[in-house]
Amino acid sequence: MKMKTKRTLVKAALGREESMDSILIKGWVRTRRDSKGFSFVEVNDGSCLKNIQVIVDATWPDYAKIDEVTTGAAISVTGELAASLGKGQKWEIRASGLEVLGTADSSYPLQKKGHGAEYLREIAHLRPRSNMFGCIFRVRNRLAFAVHNFFQEKEFLYVHTPLITANDCEGAGELFRVSSLDAKSPPLNDAGEVDFGEDFFARPTYLAVSGQLEAEIFATAFSNVYTFGPTFRAENSNTSRHASEFWMIEPEMAFCDLEGNMDLAEEFVKYLIADILKNCQEDLSLFARFVDKGLLNRLQFVVDRPFKRVSYTKAIELLQKSGKKFEFPVDYGANLQSEHERYLAEDHFRCPVTVYDFPKEIKPFYMRSNDDGKTVGAMDLLVPKIGEIVGGSQREERFDVLSENLKHHGLSEKDYWWYLELRKYGTVEHSGFGLGFERMLMFVTGVANIRDVIPFARTPGNAEF
RNA sequence: UGCUCGGUAGCUCAGCGGUAGAGCAGGUGGCUGUUAACCACUUUGUCGCAGGUUCGAAUCCUGCCCGAGCAGCCA
């Protein structure tokens, strides 16, 4: 019986130290170049950016089949892995057999030459086969792995918080309603409004905008926990850095104050960048060449230097003294505008900056009140080019103060009874933050649009794939 | 949602009142090792949609649709 050759991934073949008498590869044709007497076929299977070059000699009995070996076709090649006779690659495969597994005619939308990001977005089912998106999604994979490594090395517990929630969390933002009621004729109450008491969960429910409140439950049992999952916002945002469905990482730590929180955020961001610099060099080199020439220097810079920290009050002073004309006025008590954040990270400090201790009026109910009575222990980590990448706070652990804050924000204690009980039984100082996974990926790859770092982007009016 | 810019060949784009172009892709032929191969020849268009102005509209005007950038909301 003939031994069946096991398939080798292109990445493994290219990384070989020695030649192979017999090799089997499978993948998709990127391009074919014909010469008199033989053809060069470049095959990619997604395992790495590089293709492997296959030589098909015209003396091969089935050489007529070469016409079907077109850009986009899926093929299987057997042959010998040998040192390349040409320049530009170490190894090539001298084919002894070739099978076209799936043809692709000339209507194949992915050509060998430059496509625009917007066009590729319209063919999200094929763009992973392009060089750029191959790199993006390999880095995305590694970044997700690095997230878990970071927290697992620190003994943080990975917790799965619910995606369907009954609290319209923090009273902020637009939520997607989750309902199984008949949209055409929903049950009505006496006032003629939709009666969500009749709905699946016997109350109004939504897709979660954050797992924070539930993460706090676990932090007050396991000390250090993190979530990593999808989250949903129904805001009609049309920008290059907002998506309706995105992934977020939310660590939550008991016995930790705002400073410990900022320390962790900084360490986390640096760890992720260092991991990608180390493990995704080939993919990063493509971004450095075609997307952002300054990428590698900027990433190295961020890993090497400490982040700056300024209080909100100090940040306002800096902005007022900057002499720069802003479209929006810089006033104490107002939110920092994008242009203000950009000035701090890109012009003034020229590095990531953490702004902390914000006025209480512009922040949610759960953030811990500072002793000055005016500010809360909040922090935003701002990064050049992208802006806010992390938002977090120390949480209000004092029952009376939290209860007061709920009232102040017009929220009912009844809806947050379990959240309040965390403060009633064994309450402790605790803190946490949220890091936008796609924003981190944008920073690490230099890709400017969030729609291009998520496999299938959900934005207002778009859910095709 | 507001402001700004854009929609011309399969893709990238030029043309911006005088009747449709280039490069690439595709096709044909050539080339003894190519590297987004090269050389020669060659096919392809409701110029986003609907009105209007004009002798004449891809080009000017209005409305709509779609996309992008920025702002707000945030991660």
Coordinates of C-alpha atoms (C1' of nucleotides) in Angstrom, one line a residue:
Chain A
M1 CA 0.0 0.0 0.0
K2 CA 1.2 3.4 -0.9
M3 CA 1.9 5.8 2.0
K4 CA -0.3 8.8 2.0
T5 CA 1.7 12.0 2.2
K6 CA 0.5 14.3 5.0
R7 CA -0.3 17.9 4.1
T8 CA 2.3 20.5 5.0
L9 CA 1.3 24.1 5.8
V10 CA 3.0 26.7 3.7
K11 CA 4.5 28.3 6.8
A12 CA 6.1 25.0 7.9
A13 CA 7.4 24.3 4.4
L14 CA 9.0 27.8 4.1
G15 CA 10.5 27.4 7.5
R16 CA 12.2 24.1 6.7
E17 CA 15.9 23.7 7.4
E18 CA 16.2 20.8 4.9
S19 CA 14.7 19.8 1.6
M20 CA 11.9 17.2 1.3
D21 CA 11.7 14.5 -1.3
S22 CA 8.0 14.4 -1.0
I23 CA 5.6 17.1 0.0
L24 CA 1.9 17.8 -0.2
I25 CA 0.5 21.3 0.0
K26 CA -3.0 22.7 -0.4
G27 CA -4.1 26.3 -0.8
W28 CA -5.3 29.0 -3.1
V29 CA -3.5 30.3 -6.1
R30 CA -2.4 34.0 -5.8
T31 CA -0.8 34.3 -9.2
R32 CA 0.6 32.3 -12.0
R33 CA 3.4 33.3 -14.3
D34 CA 4.0 31.4 -17.5
S35 CA 7.4 31.0 -19.1
K36 CA 8.3 28.9 -22.1
G37 CA 8.6 25.4 -20.9
F38 CA 7.1 25.9 -17.4
S39 CA 4.9 27.9 -15.1
F40 CA 5.4 29.5 -11.7
V41 CA 2.4 29.2 -9.4
E42 CA 2.2 31.0 -6.1
V43 CA 0.2 29.3 -3.5
N44 CA -1.1 30.7 -0.1
D45 CA -3.0 28.7 2.5
G46 CA -3.3 31.5 5.1
S47 CA -0.8 30.1 7.5
C48 CA 1.5 33.0 6.8
L49 CA 1.9 36.1 4.6
K50 CA 4.3 34.5 2.2
N51 CA 3.3 32.3 -0.7
I52 CA 5.2 29.2 -1.8
Q53 CA 6.4 29.0 -5.3
V54 CA 5.5 25.9 -7.3
I55 CA 7.2 25.0 -10.6
V56 CA 5.0 23.1 -13.0
D57 CA 7.1 21.8 -16.0
A58 CA 5.5 21.8 -19.4
T59 CA 6.7 18.2 -19.9
W60 CA 4.2 17.1 -17.2
P61 CA 1.6 15.0 -18.9
D62 CA -1.4 17.0 -17.6
Y63 CA 0.2 20.4 -18.4
A64 CA -3.0 21.4 -20.3
K65 CA -4.7 21.7 -16.9
I66 CA -2.5 24.7 -16.1
D67 CA -5.2 26.9 -17.7
E68 CA -7.4 26.1 -14.7
V69 CA -4.7 27.2 -12.3
T70 CA -5.9 30.8 -12.1
T71 CA -5.8 33.4 -9.4
G72 CA -8.3 32.3 -6.7
A73 CA -8.4 28.6 -7.6
A74 CA -8.0 26.0 -4.8
I75 CA -5.3 23.5 -5.7
S76 CA -3.4 20.5 -4.2
V77 CA 0.2 20.1 -5.2
T78 CA 2.6 17.2 -4.6
G79 CA 6.3 17.3 -5.4
E80 CA 9.7 17.9 -4.0
L81 CA 10.7 20.8 -1.7
A82 CA 14.0 22.0 -3.1
A83 CA 16.2 25.0 -2.9
S84 CA 15.0 27.6 -5.3
L85 CA 17.0 28.2 -8.5
G86 CA 15.7 31.7 -8.7
K87 CA 16.2 34.7 -6.4
G88 CA 13.7 35.9 -3.8
Q89 CA 12.9 32.7 -2.0
K90 CA 14.7 29.9 -0.3
W91 CA 12.4 27.0 -1.2
E92 CA 10.2 26.1 -4.1
I93 CA 8.2 23.0 -4.9
R94 CA 8.9 21.1 -8.1
A95 CA 5.5 19.7 -8.8
S96 CA 5.1 16.1 -9.8
G97 CA 1.3 16.2 -9.4
L98 CA -1.3 19.0 -9.3
E99 CA -5.0 18.9 -8.8
V100 CA -7.4 21.7 -9.2
L101 CA -9.8 21.3 -6.3
G102 CA -12.0 24.3 -7.0
T103 CA -11.7 26.6 -10.0
A104 CA -12.1 30.4 -10.0
D105 CA -12.9 32.1 -13.3
S106 CA -11.9 35.6 -14.3
S107 CA -14.9 37.0 -12.4
Y108 CA -12.9 36.3 -9.2
P109 CA -13.2 39.7 -7.4
L110 CA -9.7 39.7 -5.8
Q111 CA -7.1 40.6 -8.3
K112 CA -3.4 40.7 -7.9
K113 CA -3.2 44.4 -7.7
G114 CA -4.2 47.2 -5.3
H115 CA -7.8 47.2 -4.1
G116 CA -9.3 49.9 -2.0
A117 CA -10.4 49.2 1.6
E118 CA -14.0 50.2 0.7
Y119 CA -14.2 47.7 -2.1
L120 CA -12.8 45.0 0.0
R121 CA -15.4 45.7 2.7
E122 CA -18.1 44.9 0.1
I123 CA -16.5 41.5 -0.4
A124 CA -16.0 40.6 3.2
H125 CA -16.4 36.9 2.3
L126 CA -13.3 37.0 0.1
R127 CA -11.1 39.7 1.7
P128 CA -9.5 37.3 4.2
R129 CA -7.7 35.8 1.2
S130 CA -5.9 39.1 0.5
N131 CA -2.5 39.9 1.9
M132 CA -3.6 42.8 4.0
F133 CA -6.6 41.1 5.6
G134 CA -4.6 37.9 6.1
C135 CA -2.2 39.9 8.1
I136 CA -4.9 41.7 10.0
F137 CA -6.7 38.6 11.1
R138 CA -3.6 36.7 12.0
V139 CA -2.6 39.6 14.3
R140 CA -6.1 39.7 15.6
N141 CA -5.8 36.0 16.5
R142 CA -2.5 36.6 18.3
L143 CA -3.7 39.7 20.1
A144 CA -6.7 37.7 21.5
F145 CA -4.3 35.0 22.6
A146 CA -2.0 37.6 24.2
V147 CA -5.0 39.1 26.2
H148 CA -5.6 35.7 27.8
N149 CA -1.9 35.1 28.4
F150 CA -1.5 38.4 30.2
F151 CA -4.4 37.8 32.6
Q152 CA -3.8 34.1 33.0
E153 CA -0.2 34.7 33.9
K154 CA -1.5 37.1 36.6
E155 CA -4.0 34.5 37.9
F156 CA -7.0 36.6 36.8
L157 CA -10.2 34.6 36.4
Y158 CA -11.8 34.6 33.0
V159 CA -15.5 35.2 33.5
H160 CA -18.3 35.1 31.0
T161 CA -20.8 37.8 31.7
P162 CA -24.2 37.7 30.1
L163 CA -24.9 39.2 26.6
I164 CA -28.6 39.7 27.4
T165 CA -29.2 42.1 30.2
A166 CA -32.2 43.6 31.9
N167 CA -30.4 46.7 33.1
D168 CA -30.2 49.5 30.6
C169 CA -26.8 50.0 32.2
E170 CA -25.8 53.4 33.4
G171 CA -28.8 54.9 31.8
A172 CA -26.4 55.8 29.0
G173 CA -26.3 55.0 25.3
E174 CA -28.8 53.4 22.9
L175 CA -29.3 49.7 23.4
F176 CA -30.5 47.0 21.1
R177 CA -33.8 45.6 22.4
V178 CA -34.0 41.8 22.7
S179 CA -37.5 40.6 22.3
S180 CA -39.5 37.6 21.1
L181 CA -42.8 39.6 20.9
D182 CA -44.7 39.7 17.7
A183 CA -43.5 43.0 16.1
K184 CA -46.8 43.4 14.2
S185 CA -49.2 43.0 17.2
P186 CA -47.4 43.1 20.5
P187 CA -49.4 42.7 23.7
L188 CA -50.4 46.1 25.1
N189 CA -51.0 47.2 28.7
D190 CA -53.8 49.3 30.0
A191 CA -52.0 52.5 29.0
G192 CA -51.8 51.2 25.4
E193 CA -48.0 50.7 25.6
V194 CA -46.2 47.5 24.7
D195 CA -46.3 45.1 27.7
F196 CA -42.9 43.7 28.0
G197 CA -44.1 41.8 31.1
E198 CA -45.4 39.4 28.4
D199 CA -42.0 39.2 26.7
F200 CA -39.7 36.2 26.8
F201 CA -37.9 37.2 30.0
A202 CA -41.0 38.8 31.5
R203 CA -39.3 42.3 31.4
P204 CA -37.6 44.5 28.9
T205 CA -34.2 43.1 27.9
Y206 CA -31.3 44.4 25.8
L207 CA -28.0 43.3 24.4
A208 CA -25.3 44.2 26.9
V209 CA -23.2 47.3 26.5
S210 CA -20.7 46.2 29.2
G211 CA -20.1 43.3 31.5
Q212 CA -18.7 45.5 34.2
L213 CA -21.5 45.3 36.8
E214 CA -21.4 41.5 36.6
A215 CA -17.6 41.5 36.6
E216 CA -17.8 43.4 39.9
I217 CA -19.8 40.5 41.4
F218 CA -17.0 38.1 40.4
A219 CA -14.2 40.4 41.5
T220 CA -15.8 40.4 45.0
A221 CA -15.4 36.7 45.1
F222 CA -12.3 35.9 43.0
S223 CA -10.4 39.1 43.6
N224 CA -9.1 39.5 40.1
V225 CA -11.2 38.7 37.1
Y226 CA -11.6 39.8 33.5
T227 CA -14.1 39.5 30.7
F228 CA -13.4 39.3 27.0
G229 CA -16.4 39.2 24.8
P230 CA -18.6 41.0 22.3
T231 CA -20.6 44.1 23.3
F232 CA -23.3 46.0 21.5
R233 CA -24.2 49.7 21.1
A234 CA -27.1 50.9 19.1
E235 CA -25.7 54.4 18.6
N236 CA -25.9 55.9 15.2
S237 CA -22.2 56.5 15.1
N238 CA -20.6 57.0 11.7
T239 CA -16.9 57.2 12.4
S240 CA -13.8 55.2 11.7
R241 CA -13.5 54.1 15.3
H242 CA -17.1 53.0 16.2
A243 CA -18.9 49.8 15.5
S244 CA -22.3 48.6 16.7
E245 CA -20.8 45.2 17.7
F246 CA -17.3 45.1 19.1
W247 CA -15.1 43.2 21.5
M248 CA -14.1 44.5 24.8
I249 CA -11.8 43.4 27.6
E250 CA -12.8 44.3 31.1
P251 CA -10.6 43.5 34.1
E252 CA -12.0 44.1 37.5
M253 CA -9.9 44.0 40.6
A254 CA -10.8 43.9 44.3
F255 CA -8.5 45.6 46.8
C256 CA -7.3 47.9 44.1
D257 CA -7.5 51.7 43.8
L258 CA -7.3 54.0 40.9
E259 CA -3.6 54.1 40.8
G260 CA -3.3 50.3 40.7
N261 CA -5.9 50.4 38.0
M262 CA -3.8 52.8 35.9
D263 CA -0.7 50.7 36.5
L264 CA -2.5 47.6 35.2
A265 CA -3.9 49.4 32.1
E266 CA -0.4 50.7 31.2
E267 CA 1.2 47.3 31.8
F268 CA -1.5 45.6 29.8
V269 CA -1.2 47.9 26.7
K270 CA 2.6 47.5 26.8
Y271 CA 2.4 43.7 27.1
L272 CA 0.1 43.4 24.1
I273 CA 2.2 45.6 21.9
A274 CA 5.4 43.8 22.9
D275 CA 3.8 40.4 22.3
I276 CA 2.7 41.4 18.7
L277 CA 6.1 43.0 18.0
K278 CA 7.7 39.7 19.0
N279 CA 5.3 37.2 17.4
C280 CA 3.9 38.9 14.3
Q281 CA 7.0 40.4 12.7
E282 CA 6.1 39.3 9.2
D283 CA 2.6 40.6 9.4
L284 CA 3.7 43.9 11.0
S285 CA 6.2 44.4 8.2
L286 CA 3.4 44.5 5.7
F287 CA 1.6 47.2 7.7
A288 CA 4.9 49.2 8.0
R289 CA 5.3 49.0 4.3
F290 CA 1.7 49.8 3.0
V291 CA -0.3 51.2 5.9
D292 CA 1.8 53.3 8.2
K293 CA 5.5 53.9 7.7
G294 CA 6.1 55.0 11.3
L295 CA 4.4 52.0 12.8
L296 CA 7.3 50.0 14.1
N297 CA 9.0 53.0 15.7
R298 CA 5.8 54.1 17.3
L299 CA 5.1 50.7 18.8
Q300 CA 8.7 50.3 20.1
F301 CA 8.4 53.8 21.6
V302 CA 5.3 53.0 23.4
V303 CA 6.8 49.8 24.8
D304 CA 10.0 51.6 26.0
R305 CA 8.7 54.8 27.6
P306 CA 6.5 55.2 30.6
F307 CA 3.1 56.6 29.9
K308 CA 2.3 60.1 31.1
R309 CA -0.3 60.8 33.7
V310 CA -2.2 64.0 34.2
S311 CA -5.2 64.9 36.3
Y312 CA -8.2 66.3 34.4
T313 CA -7.7 69.6 36.2
K314 CA -4.1 69.7 35.0
A315 CA -5.0 68.7 31.5
I316 CA -7.5 71.6 31.3
E317 CA -4.7 73.9 32.4
L318 CA -2.3 72.5 29.8
L319 CA -5.0 72.9 27.1
Q320 CA -5.7 76.5 28.1
K321 CA -2.1 77.4 28.2
S322 CA -1.3 75.7 24.9
G323 CA -2.1 78.8 22.9
K324 CA -3.8 76.5 20.4
K325 CA -7.1 77.5 18.9
F326 CA -9.6 74.8 19.5
E327 CA -13.0 74.5 17.8
F328 CA -14.6 73.8 21.2
P329 CA -13.8 75.9 24.3
V330 CA -11.7 74.3 27.0
D331 CA -13.7 74.7 30.2
Y332 CA -13.4 73.0 33.5
G333 CA -16.5 70.7 34.0
A334 CA -16.9 69.9 30.3
N335 CA -15.9 66.7 28.6
L336 CA -12.6 66.7 26.8
Q337 CA -13.3 66.9 23.0
S338 CA -11.6 64.7 20.5
E339 CA -9.4 67.6 19.4
H340 CA -8.3 68.1 23.0
E341 CA -7.4 64.5 23.5
R342 CA -5.5 64.5 20.3
Y343 CA -3.6 67.6 21.3
L344 CA -2.5 66.0 24.6
A345 CA -1.4 62.6 23.1
E346 CA -0.1 63.8 19.8
D347 CA 1.2 67.3 20.3
H348 CA 1.9 68.0 24.0
F349 CA 3.1 64.6 25.3
R350 CA 3.6 62.8 22.1
C351 CA 2.9 59.5 23.8
P352 CA 0.1 57.6 25.5
V353 CA -1.4 59.7 28.3
T354 CA -3.7 58.7 31.2
V355 CA -6.1 61.5 32.3
Y356 CA -7.6 60.9 35.7
D357 CA -9.9 62.4 38.3
F358 CA -12.8 63.8 36.2
P359 CA -15.6 66.1 37.4
K360 CA -18.3 64.0 38.8
E361 CA -21.1 65.5 36.8
I362 CA -19.8 64.1 33.5
K363 CA -19.2 60.6 34.7
P364 CA -21.6 57.7 35.6
F365 CA -23.0 56.8 39.0
Y366 CA -20.7 53.9 39.9
M367 CA -17.5 55.8 39.9
R368 CA -15.9 56.5 43.3
S369 CA -16.3 60.0 44.7
N370 CA -13.0 61.7 45.6
D371 CA -12.6 63.5 48.9
D372 CA -12.6 66.9 47.2
G373 CA -16.3 66.4 46.6
K374 CA -15.9 67.5 43.0
T375 CA -14.2 64.7 41.2
V376 CA -14.5 61.0 40.7
G377 CA -11.7 58.4 40.4
A378 CA -12.1 57.9 36.7
M379 CA -9.3 57.4 34.1
D380 CA -9.1 57.5 30.3
L381 CA -6.0 56.2 28.5
L382 CA -5.5 58.2 25.3
V383 CA -3.3 57.0 22.5
P384 CA -2.0 59.0 19.5
K385 CA -4.0 58.6 16.3
I386 CA -6.9 56.8 17.9
G387 CA -7.8 58.6 21.1
E388 CA -9.5 56.8 23.9
I389 CA -8.5 53.2 24.1
V390 CA -9.2 52.5 27.7
G391 CA -11.8 53.9 30.0
G392 CA -12.1 52.9 33.6
S393 CA -12.5 53.9 37.2
Q394 CA -12.3 53.0 40.9
R395 CA -15.8 51.9 41.8
E396 CA -17.9 53.5 44.6
E397 CA -17.7 50.8 47.4
R398 CA -19.5 52.8 50.1
F399 CA -23.2 51.9 50.3
D400 CA -24.5 55.3 51.3
V401 CA -22.5 57.2 48.7
L402 CA -23.5 54.8 45.9
S403 CA -27.2 54.9 47.0
E404 CA -27.0 58.7 46.9
N405 CA -25.4 58.6 43.4
L406 CA -28.1 56.4 42.1
K407 CA -30.7 58.9 43.2
H408 CA -28.7 61.8 41.8
H409 CA -28.6 60.1 38.4
G410 CA -32.3 59.3 38.5
L411 CA -31.9 55.6 38.8
S412 CA -33.9 53.3 41.0
E413 CA -32.3 51.4 43.9
K414 CA -34.8 48.6 43.1
D415 CA -33.2 48.0 39.7
Y416 CA -29.7 47.8 41.2
W417 CA -30.6 45.9 44.4
W418 CA -27.9 43.2 43.8
Y419 CA -25.3 45.8 42.9
L420 CA -26.0 47.6 46.2
E421 CA -25.8 44.4 48.2
L422 CA -22.2 44.0 47.1
R423 CA -21.6 47.1 49.2
K424 CA -23.7 45.7 52.0
Y425 CA -21.8 42.5 52.4
G426 CA -18.1 42.5 52.6
T427 CA -17.6 45.6 50.5
V428 CA -14.1 46.4 49.4
E429 CA -12.2 49.0 47.4
H430 CA -12.2 47.8 43.8
S431 CA -11.4 49.1 40.3
G432 CA -11.5 48.1 36.7
F433 CA -11.5 49.3 33.1
G434 CA -12.6 48.5 29.6
L435 CA -10.2 48.2 26.7
G436 CA -11.6 48.2 23.2
F437 CA -10.1 45.2 21.4
E438 CA -10.6 46.6 17.9
R439 CA -9.1 49.9 18.9
M440 CA -6.1 48.1 20.3
L441 CA -5.8 46.2 17.0
M442 CA -6.0 49.4 15.1
F443 CA -3.2 50.9 17.1
V444 CA -1.1 47.8 16.7
T445 CA -1.6 47.5 13.0
G446 CA -1.9 51.1 12.0
V447 CA -5.1 50.3 10.2
A448 CA -7.2 53.5 10.3
N449 CA -10.7 52.1 10.1
I450 CA -12.4 49.9 12.7
R451 CA -14.4 48.2 10.0
D452 CA -11.2 46.7 8.7
V453 CA -10.0 45.1 11.8
I454 CA -13.2 43.2 12.6
P455 CA -14.0 40.2 10.4
F456 CA -17.6 41.2 9.7
A457 CA -18.3 44.8 10.7
R458 CA -21.7 45.8 12.1
T459 CA -22.3 49.5 11.6
P460 CA -25.5 51.5 11.1
G461 CA -27.2 50.1 8.0
N462 CA -24.7 47.3 7.5
A463 CA -25.0 43.6 8.5
E464 CA -24.5 41.9 5.2
F465 CA -22.2 39.0 6.1
Chain B
rU1 C1' -27.9 62.7 13.6
rG2 C1' -25.0 67.3 11.7
rC3 C1' -21.2 69.3 8.5
rU4 C1' -17.7 68.1 4.3
rC5 C1' -16.1 65.2 0.2
rG6 C1' -17.1 61.4 -3.3
rG7 C1' -20.0 57.6 -6.8
rU8 C1' -17.0 57.1 -14.7
rA9 C1' -14.9 49.7 -17.5
rG10 C1' -14.2 43.7 -13.1
rC11 C1' -10.4 46.9 -10.0
rU12 C1' -7.6 51.9 -9.4
rC13 C1' -8.5 56.4 -11.4
rA14 C1' -8.2 60.7 -15.3
rG15 C1' -11.8 63.7 -18.0
rC16 C1' -15.4 68.6 -15.2
rG17 C1' -20.4 71.9 -21.2
rG18 C1' -18.9 69.5 -27.6
rU19 C1' -20.7 63.3 -27.8
rA20 C1' -15.9 57.9 -23.4
rG21 C1' -10.1 57.4 -21.7
rA22 C1' -5.4 55.2 -19.2
rG23 C1' -3.1 51.4 -16.1
rC24 C1' -4.2 46.7 -14.1
rA25 C1' -7.4 42.4 -14.6
rG26 C1' -9.6 39.2 -18.9
rG27 C1' -8.5 37.3 -24.2
rU28 C1' -4.7 36.0 -28.2
rG29 C1' 0.4 35.4 -29.5
rG30 C1' 5.6 35.6 -27.9
rC31 C1' 9.5 34.8 -24.2
rU32 C1' 14.6 28.8 -21.0
rG33 C1' 13.5 31.0 -13.8
rU34 C1' 9.9 34.4 -13.1
rU35 C1' 9.0 37.6 -8.4
rA36 C1' 2.4 42.8 -8.4
rA37 C1' 7.3 38.9 -14.5
rC38 C1' 8.0 41.1 -19.3
rC39 C1' 6.8 42.4 -24.8
rA40 C1' 3.0 42.9 -28.8
rC41 C1' -2.1 43.0 -30.1
rU42 C1' -7.1 43.0 -28.1
rU43 C1' -12.6 42.8 -25.6
rU44 C1' -15.4 45.5 -21.9
rG45 C1' -19.3 51.1 -20.1
rU46 C1' -27.6 52.6 -18.7
rC47 C1' -20.4 58.0 -16.5
rG48 C1' -25.1 56.0 -8.8
rC49 C1' -30.8 57.0 -9.6
rA50 C1' -34.7 60.6 -11.0
rG51 C1' -35.9 65.3 -12.7
rG52 C1' -34.3 70.2 -14.6
rU53 C1' -31.1 74.0 -17.4
rU54 C1' -28.9 73.9 -22.5
rC55 C1' -28.7 73.3 -29.6
rG56 C1' -25.8 69.8 -26.7
rA57 C1' -24.8 67.2 -19.8
rA58 C1' -20.2 62.3 -17.2
rU59 C1' -19.4 67.7 -16.7
rC60 C1' -24.1 72.9 -14.4
rC61 C1' -28.7 72.9 -10.8
rU62 C1' -32.3 70.2 -7.5
rG63 C1' -34.0 65.8 -4.9
rC64 C1' -33.0 60.9 -3.6
rC65 C1' -29.8 56.5 -2.8
rC66 C1' -25.0 54.6 -1.5
rG67 C1' -19.9 55.3 0.4
rA68 C1' -16.0 57.9 3.1
rG69 C1' -13.9 61.7 6.5
rC70 C1' -14.8 64.8 10.6
rA71 C1' -18.0 65.9 15.0
rG72 C1' -21.2 64.1 19.0
rC73 C1' -21.9 59.2 21.8
rC74 C1' -17.9 56.0 23.6
rA75 C1' -14.3 51.3 23.7

